[in-house]
XYZ file of C-alpha atoms in Angstrom:
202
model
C -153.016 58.723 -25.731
C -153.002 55.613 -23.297
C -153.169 52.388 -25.125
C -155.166 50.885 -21.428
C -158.243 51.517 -22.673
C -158.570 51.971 -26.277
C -162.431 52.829 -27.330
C -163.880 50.125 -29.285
C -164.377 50.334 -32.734
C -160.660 51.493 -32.694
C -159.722 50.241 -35.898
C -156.089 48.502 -34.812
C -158.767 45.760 -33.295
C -160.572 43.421 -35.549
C -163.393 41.824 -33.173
C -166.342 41.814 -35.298
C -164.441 41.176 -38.784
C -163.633 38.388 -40.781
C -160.400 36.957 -41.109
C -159.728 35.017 -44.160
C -156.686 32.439 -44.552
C -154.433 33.687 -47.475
C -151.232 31.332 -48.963
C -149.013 32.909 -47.214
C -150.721 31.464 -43.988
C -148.009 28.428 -43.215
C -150.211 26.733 -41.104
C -152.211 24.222 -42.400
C -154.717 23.517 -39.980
C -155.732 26.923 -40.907
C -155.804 26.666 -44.765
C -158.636 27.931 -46.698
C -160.426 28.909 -43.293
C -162.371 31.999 -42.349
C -162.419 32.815 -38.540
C -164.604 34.969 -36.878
C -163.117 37.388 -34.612
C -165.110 37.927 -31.222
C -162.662 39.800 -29.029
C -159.015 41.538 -30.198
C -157.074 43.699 -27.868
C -153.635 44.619 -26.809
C -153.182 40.745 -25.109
C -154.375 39.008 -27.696
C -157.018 37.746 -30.119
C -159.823 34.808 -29.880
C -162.034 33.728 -32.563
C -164.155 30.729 -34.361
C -163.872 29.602 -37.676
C -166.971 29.211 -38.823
C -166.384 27.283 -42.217
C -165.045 23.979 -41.374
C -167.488 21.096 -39.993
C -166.438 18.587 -37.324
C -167.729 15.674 -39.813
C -168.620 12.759 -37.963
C -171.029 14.700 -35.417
C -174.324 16.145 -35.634
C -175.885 18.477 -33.410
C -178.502 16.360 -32.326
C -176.418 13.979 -31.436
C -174.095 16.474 -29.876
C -176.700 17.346 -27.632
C -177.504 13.860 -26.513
C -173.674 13.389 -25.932
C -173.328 16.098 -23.758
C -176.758 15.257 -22.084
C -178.372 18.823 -22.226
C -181.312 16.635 -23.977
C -182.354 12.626 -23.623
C -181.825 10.413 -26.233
C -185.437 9.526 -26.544
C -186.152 13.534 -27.663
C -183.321 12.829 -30.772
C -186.118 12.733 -33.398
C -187.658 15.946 -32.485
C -183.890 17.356 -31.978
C -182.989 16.441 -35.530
C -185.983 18.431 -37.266
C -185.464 21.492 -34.987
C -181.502 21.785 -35.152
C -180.785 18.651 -37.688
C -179.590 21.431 -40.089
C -177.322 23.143 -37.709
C -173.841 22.529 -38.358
C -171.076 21.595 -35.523
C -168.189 23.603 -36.320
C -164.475 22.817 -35.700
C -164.234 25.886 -34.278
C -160.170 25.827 -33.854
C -157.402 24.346 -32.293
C -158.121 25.376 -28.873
C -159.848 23.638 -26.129
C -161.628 21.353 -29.185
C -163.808 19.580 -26.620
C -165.452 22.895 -25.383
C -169.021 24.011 -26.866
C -168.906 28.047 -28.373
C -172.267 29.310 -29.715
C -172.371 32.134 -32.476
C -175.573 33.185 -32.263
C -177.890 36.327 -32.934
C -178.326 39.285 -30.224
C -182.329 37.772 -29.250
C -181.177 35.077 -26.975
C -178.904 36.486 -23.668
C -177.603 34.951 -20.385
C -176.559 37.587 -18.018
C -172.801 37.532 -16.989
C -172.232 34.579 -19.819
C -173.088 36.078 -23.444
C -170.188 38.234 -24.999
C -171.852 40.702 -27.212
C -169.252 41.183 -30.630
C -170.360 43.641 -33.080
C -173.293 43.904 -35.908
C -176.329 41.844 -33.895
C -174.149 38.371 -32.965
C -173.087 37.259 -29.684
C -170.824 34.063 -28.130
C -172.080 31.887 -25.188
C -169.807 29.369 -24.233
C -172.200 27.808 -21.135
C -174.769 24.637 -21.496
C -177.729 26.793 -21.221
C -177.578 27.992 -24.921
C -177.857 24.710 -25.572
C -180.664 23.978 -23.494
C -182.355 26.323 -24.655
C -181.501 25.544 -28.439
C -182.545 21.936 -27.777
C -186.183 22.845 -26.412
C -186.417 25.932 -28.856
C -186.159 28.853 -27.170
C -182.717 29.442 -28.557
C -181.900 32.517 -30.495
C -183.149 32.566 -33.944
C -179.726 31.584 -36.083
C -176.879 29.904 -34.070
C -173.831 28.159 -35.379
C -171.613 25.945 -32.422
C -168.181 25.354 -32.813
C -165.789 23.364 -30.788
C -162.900 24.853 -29.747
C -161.668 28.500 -31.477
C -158.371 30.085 -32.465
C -156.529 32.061 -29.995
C -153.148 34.606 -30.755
C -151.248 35.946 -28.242
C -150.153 39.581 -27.816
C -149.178 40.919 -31.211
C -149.331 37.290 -32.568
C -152.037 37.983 -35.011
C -151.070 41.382 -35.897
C -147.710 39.888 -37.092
C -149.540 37.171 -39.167
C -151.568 39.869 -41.112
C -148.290 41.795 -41.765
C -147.149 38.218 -43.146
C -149.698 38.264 -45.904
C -151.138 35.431 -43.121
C -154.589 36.794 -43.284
C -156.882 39.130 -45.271
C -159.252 41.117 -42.732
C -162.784 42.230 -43.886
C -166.163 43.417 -42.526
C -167.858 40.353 -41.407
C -171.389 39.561 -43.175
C -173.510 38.442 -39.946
C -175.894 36.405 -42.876
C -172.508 34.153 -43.623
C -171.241 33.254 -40.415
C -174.952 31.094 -39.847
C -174.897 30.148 -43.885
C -174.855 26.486 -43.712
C -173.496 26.003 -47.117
C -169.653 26.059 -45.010
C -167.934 24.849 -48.522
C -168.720 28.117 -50.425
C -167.871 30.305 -47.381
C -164.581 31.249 -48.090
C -164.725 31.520 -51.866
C -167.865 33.684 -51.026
C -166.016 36.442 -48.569
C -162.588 36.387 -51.003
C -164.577 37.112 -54.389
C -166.915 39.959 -52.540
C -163.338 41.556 -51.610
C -162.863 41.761 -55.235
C -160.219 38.746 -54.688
C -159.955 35.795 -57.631
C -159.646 32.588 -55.643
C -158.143 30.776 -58.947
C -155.809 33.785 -58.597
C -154.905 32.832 -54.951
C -153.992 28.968 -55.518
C -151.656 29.994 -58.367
C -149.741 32.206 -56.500
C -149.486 29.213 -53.377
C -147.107 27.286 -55.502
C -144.753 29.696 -55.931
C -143.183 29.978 -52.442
């Protein structure tokens, strides 16, 4: 069987699934942090973690910064996306805009279409359209996203690194980012308590 061209859903790739950070991770930029996956192959893996907020920036002001709407529309921008977080999507390219968002909104050549209804656009036009509300009807942006080179990741869940599970589409656009993680571990049937006991005993 050639690996080329493995058929998606192929379960040795984990687009479309969760991955949550266990104690073993040793990276702490990546403690306590689910990530998204939205594209796994043989070269590599990308994704967005979707429960940690970039703090001192709002999306309405985002939008003003990156001038894809005029500062004089920032009242109108905070009731329609006000409660939208900005995520710190990952290490990676931290100034660039990525947009979770649900399969209604699409931009020909630009949207990646993951799994389960959600999609990534990475281009200003999401955020155009998000700003004068025809975006799509739940979208989370992140800046930046996590990126593993070939067989990086793989080795990292064989390191206890990471627990993978089915992603819950409803979670990734939850805006309560603080519960996220505690959420996905104790539907896997995972104790967090449990989890920061066995940390200390490296």
């Amino acid at each position: 069987m050639g690996m080329e061209n493995p058929r998606h859903g192929d379960t040795a790739f984990l687009d479309g699934q969760f991955l949550v950070a266990m104690p073993g991770l040793t990276d702490s930029r990546f403690a306590r942090s689910v990530i998204y996956v939205c594209a796994h192959s043989a070269d590599g893996a990308m994704g967005i973690i979707v429960n940690k907020p970039v703090t001192d920036l709002s999306m309405p002001d985002l939008l003003v910064q990156l001038d894809v709407a005029p500062e004089a529309d920032a009242i109108r921008l905070r009731e329609r996306v006000g409660h939208m977080p900005v995520l710190m999507g990952g290490p990676v390219e931290g100034k660039r805009g990525f947009v979770l968002h649900t399969d209604d909104f699409h931009i020909d050549q630009s949207t990646l279409i993951i799994d389960d209804g959600i999609c990534l656009t990475a281009t200003v036009e999401i955020l155009r359209a998000i700003a004068n509300g025809d975006g799509p009807a739940s979208a989370v942006l992140a800046l930046g996203y996590a990126g593993w080179q070939a067989g990086q990741l793989e080795s990292e869940i064989m390191a206890n690194g990471w627990l993978n599970c089915p992603a819950d589409p409803e979670l990734i656009f939850h805006p309560a980012l603080d519960a996220k993680y505690e959420r996905i571990l104790r539907s896997n049937g995972i104790d967090p308590a449990m989890l920061s006991l066995s940390a200390g005993r490296a």
